[in-house]
XYZ file of C-alpha atoms in Angstrom:
538
model
C 95.778 -6.386 -65.511
C 94.270 -9.586 -64.595
C 93.939 -10.378 -61.030
C 94.696 -13.606 -59.585
C 91.710 -15.506 -58.716
C 92.793 -16.286 -55.116
C 89.941 -14.373 -52.998
C 88.595 -17.596 -51.889
C 91.753 -19.403 -50.845
C 93.253 -18.858 -47.222
C 96.572 -20.730 -46.790
C 98.269 -22.018 -43.656
C 101.677 -23.414 -44.324
C 103.213 -25.670 -41.798
C 106.795 -26.382 -41.112
C 108.904 -29.600 -41.846
C 112.344 -30.247 -41.433
C 114.616 -32.613 -43.558
C 118.372 -33.685 -43.512
C 119.183 -30.252 -45.417
C 116.817 -27.184 -44.779
C 113.449 -26.407 -43.835
C 110.222 -26.890 -46.425
C 106.790 -25.502 -46.143
C 104.564 -28.394 -46.953
C 100.811 -29.199 -46.175
C 99.264 -26.368 -46.625
C 95.502 -25.972 -45.257
C 93.837 -24.878 -48.697
C 90.472 -23.027 -48.636
C 89.479 -22.883 -52.494
C 86.017 -22.879 -53.333
C 86.743 -23.154 -57.190
C 85.946 -26.499 -59.226
C 88.084 -29.472 -58.795
C 89.998 -30.380 -62.453
C 87.431 -33.198 -62.940
C 84.358 -30.938 -62.598
C 85.972 -28.806 -65.285
C 83.806 -28.294 -68.317
C 86.827 -28.517 -70.991
C 83.852 -29.440 -74.091
C 82.540 -26.299 -73.646
C 86.268 -24.447 -73.322
C 87.198 -26.181 -76.546
C 84.018 -25.723 -78.261
C 84.865 -22.172 -78.609
C 87.734 -22.280 -80.620
C 87.327 -25.604 -82.438
C 87.985 -25.609 -86.121
C 85.353 -25.079 -88.712
C 84.933 -27.327 -91.807
C 87.750 -27.420 -94.232
C 89.567 -25.115 -92.211
C 93.840 -25.929 -92.421
C 94.287 -27.951 -89.531
C 98.056 -27.251 -89.101
C 97.957 -23.166 -90.169
C 97.839 -21.761 -87.054
C 99.568 -23.860 -84.619
C 102.041 -25.789 -86.768
C 100.664 -29.090 -85.599
C 97.057 -31.125 -86.084
C 94.754 -29.275 -84.043
C 91.835 -31.236 -85.107
C 93.747 -34.482 -83.626
C 94.411 -32.638 -80.584
C 91.005 -30.986 -80.195
C 89.933 -34.621 -80.816
C 91.373 -36.180 -77.625
C 90.334 -33.571 -75.520
C 91.648 -32.872 -72.057
C 92.575 -35.859 -70.669
C 93.508 -39.552 -72.353
C 95.769 -42.472 -71.400
C 99.005 -42.263 -72.238
C 102.270 -45.330 -72.420
C 103.926 -45.719 -69.286
C 107.459 -45.415 -70.788
C 109.698 -45.353 -67.919
C 112.043 -48.856 -67.354
C 110.040 -51.517 -65.408
C 112.767 -50.647 -62.497
C 111.364 -47.218 -61.988
C 107.710 -48.777 -60.868
C 109.659 -50.091 -57.816
C 111.721 -47.070 -56.322
C 109.245 -45.932 -53.286
C 109.072 -41.938 -52.311
C 107.817 -40.983 -49.170
C 105.447 -38.216 -50.395
C 104.887 -36.938 -46.975
C 108.614 -35.650 -46.859
C 109.280 -34.183 -50.300
C 108.941 -30.234 -50.544
C 105.971 -28.556 -52.246
C 106.022 -27.774 -56.039
C 104.905 -24.750 -57.647
C 104.407 -25.522 -61.423
C 105.141 -22.823 -63.949
C 103.360 -22.980 -67.325
C 103.819 -19.790 -69.719
C 102.124 -19.856 -73.288
C 101.456 -17.393 -76.008
C 98.595 -17.902 -78.222
C 98.314 -21.932 -77.333
C 96.159 -24.163 -78.621
C 93.287 -24.454 -76.223
C 93.097 -28.400 -76.162
C 97.323 -28.734 -75.792
C 97.214 -26.185 -72.939
C 93.976 -27.696 -70.947
C 95.956 -31.234 -71.185
C 98.764 -30.084 -70.079
C 97.469 -28.519 -66.957
C 94.936 -32.107 -66.486
C 98.234 -33.953 -66.698
C 99.571 -31.931 -64.347
C 97.122 -32.616 -61.650
C 95.841 -36.033 -62.475
C 99.315 -37.509 -62.608
C 100.605 -35.906 -59.288
C 99.992 -36.523 -55.555
C 97.816 -33.599 -54.855
C 99.599 -32.699 -51.640
C 102.523 -32.034 -53.260
C 101.250 -29.278 -55.238
C 101.115 -25.757 -54.177
C 99.585 -24.219 -57.389
C 100.052 -24.146 -61.026
C 100.642 -20.898 -62.294
C 99.937 -20.274 -66.097
C 101.274 -17.091 -67.406
C 99.536 -15.910 -70.552
C 102.164 -13.961 -72.728
C 99.844 -11.191 -74.051
C 97.610 -13.967 -76.440
C 95.320 -12.782 -78.574
C 92.311 -14.139 -76.345
C 92.151 -13.397 -73.059
C 89.755 -15.804 -72.626
C 91.657 -18.526 -73.347
C 93.605 -17.977 -69.402
C 90.474 -16.431 -67.567
C 88.170 -19.162 -68.821
C 90.240 -21.659 -66.714
C 89.717 -19.389 -63.595
C 87.510 -22.010 -62.377
C 89.704 -24.445 -61.671
C 90.930 -25.175 -58.102
C 94.437 -24.342 -57.685
C 95.101 -22.661 -60.740
C 96.258 -19.286 -60.495
C 95.978 -17.271 -63.896
C 98.864 -14.409 -64.593
C 98.554 -12.160 -67.881
C 100.934 -10.056 -69.542
C 99.044 -6.956 -71.102
C 102.987 -6.751 -73.361
C 104.579 -9.582 -74.867
C 107.479 -10.426 -72.553
C 108.604 -13.762 -74.100
C 109.500 -16.756 -72.244
C 112.260 -16.043 -70.047
C 110.717 -12.892 -68.325
C 107.229 -14.793 -68.240
C 108.691 -17.367 -66.410
C 110.386 -15.191 -64.305
C 107.191 -13.309 -62.994
C 105.542 -16.737 -62.695
C 108.685 -17.617 -60.444
C 108.449 -14.456 -58.311
C 104.426 -15.314 -57.273
C 105.299 -18.763 -56.640
C 104.759 -20.589 -52.693
C 106.321 -23.528 -53.576
C 109.827 -24.587 -52.588
C 110.142 -25.979 -55.925
C 109.729 -24.580 -59.122
C 108.668 -26.944 -61.916
C 108.483 -25.255 -65.478
C 106.884 -26.599 -68.327
C 105.848 -25.561 -71.533
C 102.184 -25.520 -72.401
C 102.007 -28.488 -75.369
C 103.011 -31.232 -72.277
C 101.706 -34.386 -71.131
C 103.048 -35.246 -67.777
C 103.400 -39.298 -67.496
C 102.354 -40.868 -64.476
C 104.873 -41.098 -61.663
C 106.660 -37.966 -63.497
C 106.926 -35.118 -60.390
C 107.955 -37.704 -57.398
C 111.420 -38.252 -58.737
C 111.887 -34.680 -59.287
C 111.562 -33.451 -55.715
C 113.372 -36.430 -54.575
C 116.602 -35.356 -55.783
C 116.167 -31.600 -55.086
C 115.436 -32.329 -51.910
C 118.421 -34.157 -51.113
C 120.544 -31.393 -52.449
C 118.798 -27.850 -52.973
C 122.094 -26.964 -55.812
C 120.343 -30.120 -57.961
C 118.598 -28.712 -61.444
C 116.667 -31.492 -62.913
C 114.843 -32.690 -65.907
C 112.799 -35.465 -66.926
C 113.507 -37.416 -70.021
C 111.462 -35.760 -72.861
C 108.937 -38.218 -74.264
C 107.888 -36.966 -78.343
C 104.462 -36.171 -78.774
C 103.604 -36.753 -82.513
C 102.569 -33.026 -84.273
C 100.913 -34.729 -86.913
C 98.619 -37.733 -85.247
C 99.605 -36.443 -81.266
C 100.771 -40.053 -80.770
C 103.132 -40.640 -77.821
C 106.038 -41.834 -78.415
C 109.049 -42.702 -75.918
C 112.298 -41.520 -76.167
C 115.538 -43.362 -75.377
C 117.057 -42.697 -72.083
C 120.660 -43.009 -73.361
C 120.882 -39.212 -74.497
C 122.338 -36.268 -72.497
C 122.105 -32.642 -73.617
C 124.544 -31.065 -75.150
C 125.639 -28.443 -78.010
C 128.110 -27.411 -80.385
C 130.497 -23.955 -80.470
C 127.215 -22.419 -82.078
C 125.743 -22.860 -79.181
C 122.659 -24.768 -80.363
C 121.471 -27.359 -78.398
C 121.694 -30.878 -79.389
C 121.257 -34.593 -77.986
C 124.315 -36.310 -77.331
C 124.547 -40.303 -76.781
C 126.067 -41.164 -73.451
C 129.468 -41.927 -73.283
C 130.713 -45.554 -72.520
C 130.890 -45.557 -68.558
C 127.603 -43.941 -68.544
C 126.005 -46.038 -70.735
C 127.320 -49.124 -68.825
C 126.338 -47.514 -65.027
C 122.628 -47.098 -67.015
C 122.561 -50.702 -68.067
C 123.381 -51.812 -64.255
C 121.001 -49.559 -62.955
C 118.231 -47.963 -65.133
C 116.763 -45.937 -62.654
C 120.106 -43.637 -62.132
C 120.725 -39.988 -63.030
C 122.309 -38.923 -65.784
C 124.578 -35.808 -65.460
C 123.837 -33.575 -68.588
C 126.138 -30.596 -69.330
C 123.106 -28.852 -70.362
C 119.319 -28.988 -70.216
C 116.781 -28.934 -73.159
C 115.411 -25.868 -71.104
C 111.915 -26.522 -71.783
C 110.920 -28.626 -68.466
C 112.946 -28.841 -65.559
C 112.626 -28.425 -61.593
C 115.018 -26.392 -59.663
C 114.624 -25.360 -55.290
C 112.870 -22.062 -55.369
C 115.594 -20.325 -53.322
C 118.728 -21.454 -55.429
C 116.900 -20.402 -58.498
C 116.929 -17.020 -56.523
C 120.455 -16.940 -55.218
C 121.830 -18.132 -58.865
C 120.204 -15.005 -60.484
C 117.127 -16.886 -62.246
C 116.908 -16.298 -65.803
C 119.041 -13.185 -67.616
C 115.875 -11.229 -68.120
C 117.850 -8.818 -70.531
C 117.671 -12.061 -72.891
C 114.728 -11.591 -75.400
C 111.518 -14.035 -75.892
C 113.353 -17.354 -76.132
C 116.322 -19.243 -77.693
C 119.981 -19.675 -75.904
C 118.564 -18.970 -71.955
C 119.095 -23.079 -71.292
C 122.594 -22.911 -72.638
C 122.956 -19.977 -70.060
C 121.576 -21.331 -67.244
C 123.115 -24.424 -67.794
C 126.741 -22.818 -67.423
C 125.886 -20.210 -64.566
C 124.246 -23.772 -62.730
C 127.556 -26.170 -63.227
C 130.065 -22.896 -63.166
C 128.264 -21.305 -60.079
C 128.647 -25.053 -57.666
C 124.916 -26.351 -58.939
C 124.764 -30.048 -61.123
C 121.640 -30.944 -64.011
C 120.218 -33.918 -64.366
C 118.277 -36.120 -66.136
C 116.436 -38.466 -64.091
C 115.246 -42.050 -66.247
C 112.227 -42.226 -63.600
C 110.352 -38.917 -64.725
C 108.404 -38.839 -68.239
C 107.176 -35.882 -69.831
C 105.935 -36.102 -73.512
C 106.306 -32.673 -75.576
C 105.115 -31.538 -78.745
C 107.857 -30.330 -81.043
C 106.725 -28.273 -83.664
C 109.266 -28.046 -86.999
C 108.581 -24.300 -86.901
C 107.067 -21.238 -84.478
C 103.274 -21.130 -85.116
C 103.544 -17.391 -83.663
C 105.792 -14.027 -84.632
C 108.292 -12.869 -82.383
C 108.329 -8.934 -81.301
C 109.358 -7.046 -84.188
C 108.343 -8.842 -87.126
C 109.945 -10.355 -90.068
C 111.871 -13.652 -90.686
C 114.952 -12.990 -89.193
C 114.085 -12.054 -86.008
C 113.928 -14.923 -84.247
C 118.064 -15.584 -85.185
C 118.406 -12.203 -84.051
C 117.043 -13.052 -80.720
C 119.079 -16.141 -80.584
C 122.348 -14.521 -81.971
C 121.784 -11.693 -79.086
C 120.846 -14.393 -76.429
C 123.657 -16.719 -77.031
C 125.828 -13.642 -77.194
C 125.210 -12.569 -73.868
C 125.831 -16.494 -72.803
C 129.507 -15.905 -74.434
C 130.350 -13.048 -72.985
C 129.184 -13.638 -69.527
C 130.662 -17.456 -68.989
C 132.744 -19.058 -71.907
C 135.635 -16.441 -70.790
C 138.762 -17.033 -73.843
C 136.467 -20.170 -75.259
C 134.193 -17.364 -76.415
C 136.286 -16.813 -79.719
C 135.350 -20.346 -81.031
C 131.549 -19.448 -80.521
C 132.697 -15.951 -83.199
C 134.532 -18.261 -85.170
C 131.497 -20.693 -85.526
C 128.934 -17.737 -85.822
C 130.690 -14.444 -87.272
C 127.781 -13.007 -87.777
C 127.129 -12.929 -83.905
C 129.508 -10.067 -83.839
C 127.192 -7.716 -85.152
C 124.208 -8.489 -83.040
C 123.989 -5.719 -80.160
C 123.916 -7.380 -77.046
C 123.453 -5.089 -74.187
C 124.578 -4.641 -70.913
C 125.985 -7.701 -69.081
C 127.555 -5.936 -65.977
C 125.423 -7.038 -63.681
C 125.373 -10.817 -64.852
C 129.238 -10.440 -64.378
C 128.860 -9.170 -60.985
C 126.867 -12.021 -59.912
C 129.602 -14.353 -61.518
C 132.037 -12.647 -59.342
C 129.676 -12.406 -56.061
C 128.896 -16.520 -56.400
C 132.966 -17.177 -56.770
C 131.954 -19.300 -60.098
C 133.966 -21.426 -61.623
C 135.867 -21.311 -65.279
C 134.876 -22.378 -68.551
C 138.237 -24.355 -68.884
C 137.101 -25.834 -65.665
C 133.176 -26.510 -67.532
C 135.010 -28.265 -70.533
C 137.323 -30.272 -68.606
C 135.056 -31.739 -65.715
C 131.444 -31.238 -67.149
C 131.791 -31.386 -71.138
C 135.317 -33.223 -71.944
C 133.578 -34.392 -75.099
C 132.992 -30.770 -76.608
C 136.198 -30.981 -78.835
C 138.163 -27.691 -79.667
C 138.215 -26.752 -83.005
C 141.764 -27.750 -84.424
C 144.209 -25.159 -86.104
C 143.940 -26.969 -88.910
C 140.969 -26.353 -90.391
C 141.403 -24.011 -93.122
C 138.197 -22.910 -93.645
C 134.834 -22.801 -91.375
C 131.480 -22.186 -93.648
C 128.601 -24.412 -94.965
C 128.575 -26.596 -98.069
C 125.375 -25.260 -100.075
C 123.320 -26.571 -103.505
C 120.266 -24.219 -104.290
C 118.490 -23.622 -100.975
C 119.720 -27.128 -99.299
C 123.239 -27.284 -97.116
C 124.858 -30.521 -96.438
C 123.663 -31.545 -92.813
C 124.644 -34.343 -89.655
C 120.961 -34.542 -88.944
C 122.275 -34.995 -85.546
C 123.668 -37.999 -86.891
C 127.043 -39.636 -85.583
C 129.781 -41.964 -86.358
C 129.015 -44.588 -89.089
C 125.765 -42.579 -90.266
C 124.798 -41.200 -93.286
C 125.209 -37.279 -94.037
C 122.349 -35.762 -95.933
C 120.947 -32.329 -97.289
C 118.291 -30.034 -95.916
C 117.341 -26.793 -96.010
C 119.809 -24.076 -94.984
C 119.110 -22.553 -91.564
C 122.547 -20.434 -91.622
C 122.517 -21.161 -88.284
C 125.772 -23.177 -88.100
C 124.952 -26.331 -85.986
C 124.435 -29.481 -88.252
C 125.598 -27.501 -91.521
C 129.076 -26.710 -89.822
C 131.837 -27.836 -92.159
C 135.535 -27.150 -92.146
C 137.689 -27.983 -95.107
C 140.928 -28.729 -94.018
C 144.706 -28.174 -95.421
C 144.925 -32.071 -95.771
C 141.268 -32.047 -97.781
C 138.787 -33.463 -95.390
C 135.389 -32.538 -95.504
C 135.128 -31.762 -91.508
C 132.425 -31.690 -89.094
C 134.298 -31.572 -85.670
C 135.986 -34.374 -85.127
C 134.171 -36.673 -87.986
C 134.773 -36.759 -91.603
C 132.890 -37.171 -94.659
C 134.082 -40.788 -95.485
C 133.906 -42.952 -98.901
C 133.031 -46.578 -97.951
C 133.061 -48.201 -101.596
C 134.305 -47.286 -104.130
C 131.570 -47.518 -106.994
C 128.606 -45.091 -107.938
C 126.111 -45.124 -105.999
C 128.139 -45.766 -102.633
C 126.256 -43.932 -99.751
C 128.858 -41.324 -97.853
C 129.295 -41.758 -93.956
C 130.627 -40.018 -90.714
C 133.228 -41.488 -89.823
C 136.388 -40.692 -87.218
C 138.870 -38.260 -89.080
C 142.191 -39.798 -89.956
C 145.388 -38.578 -91.784
C 146.235 -41.145 -93.385
C 142.688 -42.027 -95.115
C 142.592 -41.281 -98.414
C 139.236 -41.917 -98.868
C 138.199 -39.130 -96.441
C 140.412 -36.624 -98.799
C 138.117 -35.007 -101.458
C 139.359 -32.450 -104.139
C 137.048 -28.986 -104.414
C 137.511 -27.873 -108.016
C 134.936 -25.914 -110.496
C 132.211 -26.666 -107.087
C 132.329 -30.189 -107.365
C 133.574 -32.581 -104.946
C 135.705 -35.055 -106.217
C 137.448 -38.109 -104.244
C 141.033 -38.242 -104.253
C 141.388 -42.029 -104.211
C 138.865 -42.128 -107.295
C 138.583 -38.771 -108.667
C 135.890 -40.346 -111.350
C 133.610 -40.114 -108.389
C 131.738 -36.966 -107.042
C 129.504 -36.155 -104.281
C 126.070 -36.541 -105.434
C 122.638 -35.254 -103.591
C 120.628 -37.589 -106.374
C 117.739 -39.722 -104.166
C 119.269 -37.998 -100.937
C 115.539 -39.088 -99.407
C 116.570 -42.562 -99.394
C 119.416 -43.028 -98.323
C 121.642 -39.619 -98.303
C 124.471 -38.557 -99.979
C 126.423 -40.725 -102.158
C 129.150 -40.511 -105.012
C 127.838 -40.794 -108.626
C 130.380 -40.675 -111.849
C 131.472 -36.797 -112.313
C 129.428 -35.315 -114.709
C 130.035 -32.150 -115.908
C 126.311 -30.288 -115.735
C 124.695 -32.238 -113.299
C 123.012 -30.030 -110.845
C 122.935 -32.627 -108.083
C 126.774 -32.628 -107.713
C 127.070 -28.927 -107.493
C 128.239 -27.344 -104.160
C 128.777 -23.829 -103.165
C 131.426 -23.629 -99.686
C 130.206 -20.567 -98.039
C 132.743 -19.020 -95.922
C 131.987 -17.674 -92.669
C 135.546 -17.876 -91.220
C 138.866 -18.209 -92.838
C 140.741 -20.533 -90.276
C 140.141 -21.149 -86.902
C 142.439 -19.364 -83.915
C 144.181 -21.033 -81.290
C 144.437 -20.217 -77.258
């Protein structure tokens, strides 16, 4: 096992008190290694440079050539609201942060740029260390070559542990008062750290996340994300972004710097008081690899007397890949789905009480997945006097609709290898088709007794009664016959005009539409695959 390269470091802690509790701050550090500015990034990156005509997307599922050409540092746009520029933080009174980055077979250019953005866009006095956990990557040198950098600590797992256990290992080694978790393909923006530390310092039970900007997988363009979103999920426990409620939006309009309460966090990037992290049980380390851990820790934080916030004045860019660039332990194409089902089932069994029946109704295959022993997590819940899931639904996430007992059948609507998908769209937006993933979420539909095609509280609606009319998602209304569809002979015919059928022709341009019903037209043939008959009632 690699040893942390700390022989040349001597740390002496001083103590400072704030109104809440004491923090160790301003360590005196003797570290003879190189500052980041003197690190030979060119030499580091040359070792894994692509050869001519090598597929730039093959290994990492993003454009490695574009990433490598950027190098270790670059200028990115300041995507904060202008009012954030006038917010003052007393750096001398903020707690010390340990930045924890885990990776497995990450591209060197994205890894070093993540690390560089932390050092270059953070006050040096606020960083205790950057802990990089190599989760048994194929190349040991990706990590060891970074040991020359001052304040950087490298840990290596000789056996693959996954993100969850790797983060816990990094947290256990941390000396800072606040843990800041980052993915290994990020770029921290200007002023990103101070808002996170300020909110945690004011209340140690707050867990805070930056707004996550988008870094393009194609050309690595840095793109500002909306500040009018918060984290949510459906009953399949798949994370999604929700629009702010009207009241929340008004709060943001009046004060664009104000924190946004969020039911769940995306999970990749957040800050938490180290002692609070330990107090509430760190991560569930019997979860495997990653997936669902963000939902579980979000439930736990809220139900066990903490809170979650997104801070508009903290921005971090993130590369969102469309597929995994690595294999999961155990191999096989369905392994990642197995881990996700196992992890979310553990979350449901521990935290959702009687409401877990809706999870199982939405994801019935989860009942076949062995989820292990959760007794220690239930003991933790009891020890911390955590609140019931009913409280969470009523006070934290009232927007999550409980499925209606009027829903006759639950499942997905399939055409070849494509499924009808909301694509995260909301009211008055189009519905389309996307590759079937069989995990529910945006592809969950119910056929109701009153002939509606329903996704939670939205129904597929015929707006204009003529061929070519685009279908929209609209609030379900019992008396609206334009939302009523007769499913017969693998076709969905509109009850209002039974000569019009749901058609996928030209879906890339305008989503699903209606066309004159034709007997042998493939784009009008749909299979409704039932995953659950009826919805249980509490």
